[in-house]
Amino acid sequence: QTENAGDATSPPQQQQPWQGKDFFVEEIEPASVALYKFRNGQWDDFAFLSKKNGKKKNLTKRRRETVIARLDFLRDVTMGVTSAKEAEIAVLELLLRAEEDCNASGSDGGMLSRYLDELLPSIEAWTLWMALTRPSPMQRHSRVFSLLDAMDDLDSVGLSGTTGGDSTDGVRETVESMRECMNEYEFGAAAGGKRLAVAMLKRMNFHLMSEGGKNLPSSSKVAAASVDIIRRQWSDEGEREEWANRIGNLALVSSPLPRNRGAKKGASISSSWESKSKRYMKEPWPLTSQLAELEEWDVDAVKDQQKDLVSLMDIVWSLENI
């Protein structure tokens, strides 16, 4: 009893910030919830993307769809490509800041607009750089820290503004390396490459559909999207090794195309293309449906598609402005 009495009269220990529930409620819980929503694509659950706050924050339908397309790309790449995983840190910080600004009383949406229109595209472009060029962990961490610093100095945002002190020539070299990697990456050779190809092709198709004022595919078709290797049979072994797994020989489809298991070995490529082109024609993805207009799919068609996709990458991720 004496011991208990002594405990009762002793001064309480001072609670440290990291030991209190306030720290959990104010810091840990919001980050965990935001990360969960991001990884599960629950965009409507973010206040700054809710249709209820759309007019208040000047978030038009097209602008909202563009932001979601960027976040979808970031989610697909950070969760599916090992070399881009660190970018999730910058994405999470952006989401937390966007939510905070949206919920702040007296906010006119100006800061939110800068987060979504300036910082988000920069994070997206650097995430693509990580996925394509597969830099070292030290290089990836440096880019992420630069992006985090840019959130406190939005005037520095952009590929050139988040390079951690790189010169303009250094930035241009970075962009050229992205184009070179896009050209040489064998997307169709492994699961990770196919996941990256799906993410990139979805993003490119979303861009074209948005620019053309077309309705986006249903969420179920978006979730089920995969890539089809267009030409599988090659008479020239050298051409097969060089082009079979390039992105120019891949098409985004709403569901995996069935294999023609009954076809004889050496079946004509023309008949295979005839069958595929009919299927491609029905696809909602413009980059896929437009392929159906071609009479044949040969190595020249692959090269042309490859060139077009590299050029489109410059536009979608604003690399042409560097």
PDB file of N, CA, C and O in Angstrom, residues 268-318:
ATOM      1  N   SER A 268       0.585 -19.211 -91.847  1.00  0.00           N
ATOM      2  CA  SER A 268       0.954 -17.947 -92.466  1.00  0.00           C
ATOM      3  C   SER A 268       0.733 -16.779 -91.506  1.00  0.00           C
ATOM      4  O   SER A 268      -0.250 -16.730 -90.775  1.00  0.00           O
ATOM      5  N   ILE A 269       1.677 -15.839 -91.552  1.00  0.00           N
ATOM      6  CA  ILE A 269       1.586 -14.660 -90.710  1.00  0.00           C
ATOM      7  C   ILE A 269       0.407 -13.792 -91.143  1.00  0.00           C
ATOM      8  O   ILE A 269      -0.250 -13.174 -90.333  1.00  0.00           O
ATOM      9  N   SER A 270       0.114 -13.753 -92.456  1.00  0.00           N
ATOM     10  CA  SER A 270      -0.963 -12.911 -92.957  1.00  0.00           C
ATOM     11  C   SER A 270      -2.304 -13.315 -92.368  1.00  0.00           C
ATOM     12  O   SER A 270      -3.105 -12.476 -91.976  1.00  0.00           O
ATOM     13  N   SER A 271      -2.565 -14.631 -92.270  1.00  0.00           N
ATOM     14  CA  SER A 271      -3.832 -15.075 -91.707  1.00  0.00           C
ATOM     15  C   SER A 271      -3.890 -14.752 -90.220  1.00  0.00           C
ATOM     16  O   SER A 271      -4.940 -14.400 -89.686  1.00  0.00           O
ATOM     17  N   SER A 272      -2.746 -14.844 -89.518  1.00  0.00           N
ATOM     18  CA  SER A 272      -2.694 -14.493 -88.107  1.00  0.00           C
ATOM     19  C   SER A 272      -3.000 -13.004 -87.929  1.00  0.00           C
ATOM     20  O   SER A 272      -3.726 -12.616 -87.022  1.00  0.00           O
ATOM     21  N   TRP A 273      -2.432 -12.176 -88.776  1.00  0.00           N
ATOM     22  CA  TRP A 273      -2.683 -10.742 -88.693  1.00  0.00           C
ATOM     23  C   TRP A 273      -4.139 -10.432 -89.033  1.00  0.00           C
ATOM     24  O   TRP A 273      -4.749  -9.556 -88.415  1.00  0.00           O
ATOM     25  N   GLU A 274      -4.693 -11.128 -89.976  1.00  0.00           N
ATOM     26  CA  GLU A 274      -6.094 -10.905 -90.336  1.00  0.00           C
ATOM     27  C   GLU A 274      -6.992 -11.163 -89.128  1.00  0.00           C
ATOM     28  O   GLU A 274      -7.938 -10.407 -88.855  1.00  0.00           O
ATOM     29  N   SER A 275      -6.706 -12.203 -88.393  1.00  0.00           N
ATOM     30  CA  SER A 275      -7.499 -12.536 -87.222  1.00  0.00           C
ATOM     31  C   SER A 275      -7.309 -11.489 -86.117  1.00  0.00           C
ATOM     32  O   SER A 275      -8.273 -11.036 -85.492  1.00  0.00           O
ATOM     33  N   LYS A 276      -6.067 -11.089 -85.897  1.00  0.00           N
ATOM     34  CA  LYS A 276      -5.796 -10.121 -84.844  1.00  0.00           C
ATOM     35  C   LYS A 276      -6.359  -8.745 -85.178  1.00  0.00           C
ATOM     36  O   LYS A 276      -6.887  -8.049 -84.314  1.00  0.00           O
ATOM     37  N   SER A 277      -6.243  -8.340 -86.432  1.00  0.00           N
ATOM     38  CA  SER A 277      -6.705  -7.001 -86.800  1.00  0.00           C
ATOM     39  C   SER A 277      -8.208  -6.854 -86.589  1.00  0.00           C
ATOM     40  O   SER A 277      -8.687  -5.778 -86.214  1.00  0.00           O
ATOM     41  N   LYS A 278      -8.958  -7.931 -86.793  1.00  0.00           N
ATOM     42  CA  LYS A 278     -10.410  -7.887 -86.544  1.00  0.00           C
ATOM     43  C   LYS A 278     -10.692  -7.693 -85.059  1.00  0.00           C
ATOM     44  O   LYS A 278     -11.617  -6.977 -84.682  1.00  0.00           O
ATOM     45  N   ARG A 279      -9.877  -8.334 -84.230  1.00  0.00           N
ATOM     46  CA  ARG A 279     -10.038  -8.181 -82.783  1.00  0.00           C
ATOM     47  C   ARG A 279      -9.620  -6.781 -82.338  1.00  0.00           C
ATOM     48  O   ARG A 279     -10.284  -6.140 -81.516  1.00  0.00           O
ATOM     49  N   TYR A 280      -8.497  -6.301 -82.896  1.00  0.00           N
ATOM     50  CA  TYR A 280      -8.008  -4.971 -82.536  1.00  0.00           C
ATOM     51  C   TYR A 280      -9.016  -3.878 -82.897  1.00  0.00           C
ATOM     52  O   TYR A 280      -9.130  -2.870 -82.210  1.00  0.00           O
ATOM     53  N   MET A 281      -9.729  -4.070 -83.988  1.00  0.00           N
ATOM     54  CA  MET A 281     -10.688  -3.073 -84.454  1.00  0.00           C
ATOM     55  C   MET A 281     -11.761  -2.785 -83.402  1.00  0.00           C
ATOM     56  O   MET A 281     -12.311  -1.687 -83.331  1.00  0.00           O
ATOM     57  N   LYS A 282     -12.059  -3.775 -82.566  1.00  0.00           N
ATOM     58  CA  LYS A 282     -13.117  -3.637 -81.567  1.00  0.00           C
ATOM     59  C   LYS A 282     -12.610  -3.075 -80.232  1.00  0.00           C
ATOM     60  O   LYS A 282     -13.400  -2.845 -79.320  1.00  0.00           O
ATOM     61  N   GLU A 283     -11.317  -2.858 -80.138  1.00  0.00           N
ATOM     62  CA  GLU A 283     -10.740  -2.374 -78.887  1.00  0.00           C
ATOM     63  C   GLU A 283     -11.064  -0.892 -78.659  1.00  0.00           C
ATOM     64  O   GLU A 283     -11.120  -0.114 -79.610  1.00  0.00           O
ATOM     65  N   PRO A 284     -11.255  -0.487 -77.388  1.00  0.00           N
ATOM     66  CA  PRO A 284     -11.524   0.924 -77.092  1.00  0.00           C
ATOM     67  C   PRO A 284     -10.267   1.793 -77.126  1.00  0.00           C
ATOM     68  O   PRO A 284     -10.354   3.014 -77.147  1.00  0.00           O
ATOM     69  N   TRP A 285      -9.102   1.139 -77.161  1.00  0.00           N
ATOM     70  CA  TRP A 285      -7.839   1.869 -77.115  1.00  0.00           C
ATOM     71  C   TRP A 285      -7.450   2.338 -78.516  1.00  0.00           C
ATOM     72  O   TRP A 285      -7.233   1.513 -79.411  1.00  0.00           O
ATOM     73  N   PRO A 286      -7.343   3.655 -78.750  1.00  0.00           N
ATOM     74  CA  PRO A 286      -7.059   4.158 -80.109  1.00  0.00           C
ATOM     75  C   PRO A 286      -5.742   3.676 -80.697  1.00  0.00           C
ATOM     76  O   PRO A 286      -5.655   3.436 -81.900  1.00  0.00           O
ATOM     77  N   LEU A 287      -4.712   3.548 -79.869  1.00  0.00           N
ATOM     78  CA  LEU A 287      -3.427   3.079 -80.401  1.00  0.00           C
ATOM     79  C   LEU A 287      -3.507   1.642 -80.890  1.00  0.00           C
ATOM     80  O   LEU A 287      -2.689   1.216 -81.712  1.00  0.00           O
ATOM     81  N   THR A 288      -4.478   0.890 -80.383  1.00  0.00           N
ATOM     82  CA  THR A 288      -4.667  -0.492 -80.828  1.00  0.00           C
ATOM     83  C   THR A 288      -5.634  -0.562 -82.005  1.00  0.00           C
ATOM     84  O   THR A 288      -5.346  -1.219 -83.010  1.00  0.00           O
ATOM     85  N   SER A 289      -6.758   0.111 -81.899  1.00  0.00           N
ATOM     86  CA  SER A 289      -7.773   0.031 -82.958  1.00  0.00           C
ATOM     87  C   SER A 289      -7.261   0.579 -84.278  1.00  0.00           C
ATOM     88  O   SER A 289      -7.655   0.089 -85.354  1.00  0.00           O
ATOM     89  N   GLN A 290      -6.377   1.572 -84.244  1.00  0.00           N
ATOM     90  CA  GLN A 290      -5.881   2.138 -85.497  1.00  0.00           C
ATOM     91  C   GLN A 290      -4.965   1.169 -86.245  1.00  0.00           C
ATOM     92  O   GLN A 290      -4.774   1.308 -87.465  1.00  0.00           O
ATOM     93  N   LEU A 291      -4.424   0.179 -85.536  1.00  0.00           N
ATOM     94  CA  LEU A 291      -3.571  -0.812 -86.207  1.00  0.00           C
ATOM     95  C   LEU A 291      -4.373  -1.653 -87.198  1.00  0.00           C
ATOM     96  O   LEU A 291      -3.813  -2.187 -88.160  1.00  0.00           O
ATOM     97  N   ALA A 292      -5.672  -1.788 -86.954  1.00  0.00           N
ATOM     98  CA  ALA A 292      -6.519  -2.610 -87.823  1.00  0.00           C
ATOM     99  C   ALA A 292      -6.611  -2.052 -89.229  1.00  0.00           C
ATOM    100  O   ALA A 292      -7.033  -2.757 -90.158  1.00  0.00           O
ATOM    101  N   GLU A 293      -6.216  -0.802 -89.413  1.00  0.00           N
ATOM    102  CA  GLU A 293      -6.274  -0.193 -90.739  1.00  0.00           C
ATOM    103  C   GLU A 293      -5.154  -0.689 -91.646  1.00  0.00           C
ATOM    104  O   GLU A 293      -5.211  -0.515 -92.864  1.00  0.00           O
ATOM    105  N   LEU A 294      -4.135  -1.292 -91.055  1.00  0.00           N
ATOM    106  CA  LEU A 294      -2.994  -1.780 -91.842  1.00  0.00           C
ATOM    107  C   LEU A 294      -3.324  -3.107 -92.518  1.00  0.00           C
ATOM    108  O   LEU A 294      -3.988  -3.966 -91.944  1.00  0.00           O
ATOM    109  N   GLU A 295      -2.839  -3.291 -93.724  1.00  0.00           N
ATOM    110  CA  GLU A 295      -3.084  -4.530 -94.466  1.00  0.00           C
ATOM    111  C   GLU A 295      -2.226  -5.672 -93.952  1.00  0.00           C
ATOM    112  O   GLU A 295      -2.621  -6.839 -94.045  1.00  0.00           O
ATOM    113  N   GLU A 296      -1.050  -5.361 -93.441  1.00  0.00           N
ATOM    114  CA  GLU A 296      -0.173  -6.392 -92.896  1.00  0.00           C
ATOM    115  C   GLU A 296       0.664  -5.830 -91.765  1.00  0.00           C
ATOM    116  O   GLU A 296       0.806  -4.617 -91.614  1.00  0.00           O
ATOM    117  N   TRP A 297       1.193  -6.742 -90.968  1.00  0.00           N
ATOM    118  CA  TRP A 297       2.041  -6.336 -89.846  1.00  0.00           C
ATOM    119  C   TRP A 297       3.410  -6.960 -90.046  1.00  0.00           C
ATOM    120  O   TRP A 297       3.676  -8.094 -89.675  1.00  0.00           O
ATOM    121  N   ASP A 298       4.298  -6.167 -90.672  1.00  0.00           N
ATOM    122  CA  ASP A 298       5.644  -6.650 -90.947  1.00  0.00           C
ATOM    123  C   ASP A 298       6.640  -5.825 -90.131  1.00  0.00           C
ATOM    124  O   ASP A 298       6.267  -4.975 -89.323  1.00  0.00           O
ATOM    125  N   VAL A 299       7.916  -6.059 -90.359  1.00  0.00           N
ATOM    126  CA  VAL A 299       8.936  -5.394 -89.561  1.00  0.00           C
ATOM    127  C   VAL A 299       8.909  -3.884 -89.774  1.00  0.00           C
ATOM    128  O   VAL A 299       9.184  -3.102 -88.842  1.00  0.00           O
ATOM    129  N   ASP A 300       8.550  -3.432 -90.976  1.00  0.00           N
ATOM    130  CA  ASP A 300       8.464  -1.995 -91.229  1.00  0.00           C
ATOM    131  C   ASP A 300       7.339  -1.364 -90.407  1.00  0.00           C
ATOM    132  O   ASP A 300       7.469  -0.241 -89.907  1.00  0.00           O
ATOM    133  N   ALA A 301       6.220  -2.103 -90.263  1.00  0.00           N
ATOM    134  CA  ALA A 301       5.111  -1.603 -89.443  1.00  0.00           C
ATOM    135  C   ALA A 301       5.526  -1.501 -87.982  1.00  0.00           C
ATOM    136  O   ALA A 301       5.162  -0.546 -87.284  1.00  0.00           O
ATOM    137  N   VAL A 302       6.304  -2.465 -87.516  1.00  0.00           N
ATOM    138  CA  VAL A 302       6.807  -2.439 -86.137  1.00  0.00           C
ATOM    139  C   VAL A 302       7.704  -1.221 -85.921  1.00  0.00           C
ATOM    140  O   VAL A 302       7.584  -0.505 -84.919  1.00  0.00           O
ATOM    141  N   LYS A 303       8.606  -0.972 -86.876  1.00  0.00           N
ATOM    142  CA  LYS A 303       9.522   0.171 -86.769  1.00  0.00           C
ATOM    143  C   LYS A 303       8.752   1.491 -86.753  1.00  0.00           C
ATOM    144  O   LYS A 303       9.082   2.397 -85.981  1.00  0.00           O
ATOM    145  N   ASP A 304       7.741   1.604 -87.602  1.00  0.00           N
ATOM    146  CA  ASP A 304       6.946   2.836 -87.653  1.00  0.00           C
ATOM    147  C   ASP A 304       6.204   3.056 -86.334  1.00  0.00           C
ATOM    148  O   ASP A 304       6.145   4.181 -85.813  1.00  0.00           O
ATOM    149  N   GLN A 305       5.624   1.980 -85.803  1.00  0.00           N
ATOM    150  CA  GLN A 305       4.908   2.083 -84.531  1.00  0.00           C
ATOM    151  C   GLN A 305       5.861   2.443 -83.397  1.00  0.00           C
ATOM    152  O   GLN A 305       5.527   3.245 -82.515  1.00  0.00           O
ATOM    153  N   GLN A 306       7.047   1.861 -83.430  1.00  0.00           N
ATOM    154  CA  GLN A 306       8.058   2.158 -82.417  1.00  0.00           C
ATOM    155  C   GLN A 306       8.404   3.645 -82.432  1.00  0.00           C
ATOM    156  O   GLN A 306       8.451   4.312 -81.385  1.00  0.00           O
ATOM    157  N   LYS A 307       8.626   4.169 -83.612  1.00  0.00           N
ATOM    158  CA  LYS A 307       8.977   5.581 -83.765  1.00  0.00           C
ATOM    159  C   LYS A 307       7.851   6.484 -83.276  1.00  0.00           C
ATOM    160  O   LYS A 307       8.081   7.476 -82.580  1.00  0.00           O
ATOM    161  N   ASP A 308       6.615   6.124 -83.616  1.00  0.00           N
ATOM    162  CA  ASP A 308       5.450   6.926 -83.204  1.00  0.00           C
ATOM    163  C   ASP A 308       5.287   6.931 -81.689  1.00  0.00           C
ATOM    164  O   ASP A 308       4.946   7.959 -81.090  1.00  0.00           O
ATOM    165  N   LEU A 309       5.516   5.789 -81.054  1.00  0.00           N
ATOM    166  CA  LEU A 309       5.344   5.701 -79.596  1.00  0.00           C
ATOM    167  C   LEU A 309       6.430   6.472 -78.852  1.00  0.00           C
ATOM    168  O   LEU A 309       6.150   7.075 -77.810  1.00  0.00           O
ATOM    169  N   VAL A 310       7.641   6.464 -79.361  1.00  0.00           N
ATOM    170  CA  VAL A 310       8.713   7.246 -78.735  1.00  0.00           C
ATOM    171  C   VAL A 310       8.378   8.733 -78.818  1.00  0.00           C
ATOM    172  O   VAL A 310       8.562   9.487 -77.859  1.00  0.00           O
ATOM    173  N   SER A 311       7.864   9.164 -79.978  1.00  0.00           N
ATOM    174  CA  SER A 311       7.472  10.569 -80.144  1.00  0.00           C
ATOM    175  C   SER A 311       6.305  10.914 -79.227  1.00  0.00           C
ATOM    176  O   SER A 311       6.257  12.007 -78.644  1.00  0.00           O
ATOM    177  N   LEU A 312       5.363   9.994 -79.093  1.00  0.00           N
ATOM    178  CA  LEU A 312       4.207  10.231 -78.232  1.00  0.00           C
ATOM    179  C   LEU A 312       4.631  10.305 -76.766  1.00  0.00           C
ATOM    180  O   LEU A 312       4.045  11.057 -75.982  1.00  0.00           O
ATOM    181  N   MET A 313       5.633   9.543 -76.385  1.00  0.00           N
ATOM    182  CA  MET A 313       6.152   9.611 -75.018  1.00  0.00           C
ATOM    183  C   MET A 313       6.624  11.033 -74.714  1.00  0.00           C
ATOM    184  O   MET A 313       6.364  11.564 -73.623  1.00  0.00           O
ATOM    185  N   ASP A 314       7.296  11.666 -75.663  1.00  0.00           N
ATOM    186  CA  ASP A 314       7.754  13.036 -75.475  1.00  0.00           C
ATOM    187  C   ASP A 314       6.592  13.972 -75.162  1.00  0.00           C
ATOM    188  O   ASP A 314       6.696  14.874 -74.316  1.00  0.00           O
ATOM    189  N   ILE A 315       5.463  13.764 -75.843  1.00  0.00           N
ATOM    190  CA  ILE A 315       4.306  14.645 -75.687  1.00  0.00           C
ATOM    191  C   ILE A 315       3.577  14.378 -74.376  1.00  0.00           C
ATOM    192  O   ILE A 315       3.276  15.307 -73.614  1.00  0.00           O
ATOM    193  N   VAL A 316       3.285  13.115 -74.097  1.00  0.00           N
ATOM    194  CA  VAL A 316       2.496  12.757 -72.923  1.00  0.00           C
ATOM    195  C   VAL A 316       3.204  13.164 -71.633  1.00  0.00           C
ATOM    196  O   VAL A 316       2.577  13.684 -70.698  1.00  0.00           O
ATOM    197  N   TRP A 317       4.514  12.943 -71.580  1.00  0.00           N
ATOM    198  CA  TRP A 317       5.266  13.274 -70.362  1.00  0.00           C
ATOM    199  C   TRP A 317       6.023  14.597 -70.496  1.00  0.00           C
ATOM    200  O   TRP A 317       6.925  14.883 -69.709  1.00  0.00           O
ATOM    201  N   SER A 318       5.645  15.389 -71.509  1.00  0.00           N
ATOM    202  CA  SER A 318       6.172  16.745 -71.703  1.00  0.00           C
ATOM    203  C   SER A 318       7.685  16.795 -71.820  1.00  0.00           C
ATOM    204  O   SER A 318       8.326  17.773 -71.400  1.00  0.00           O
TER     205      SER A 318
END
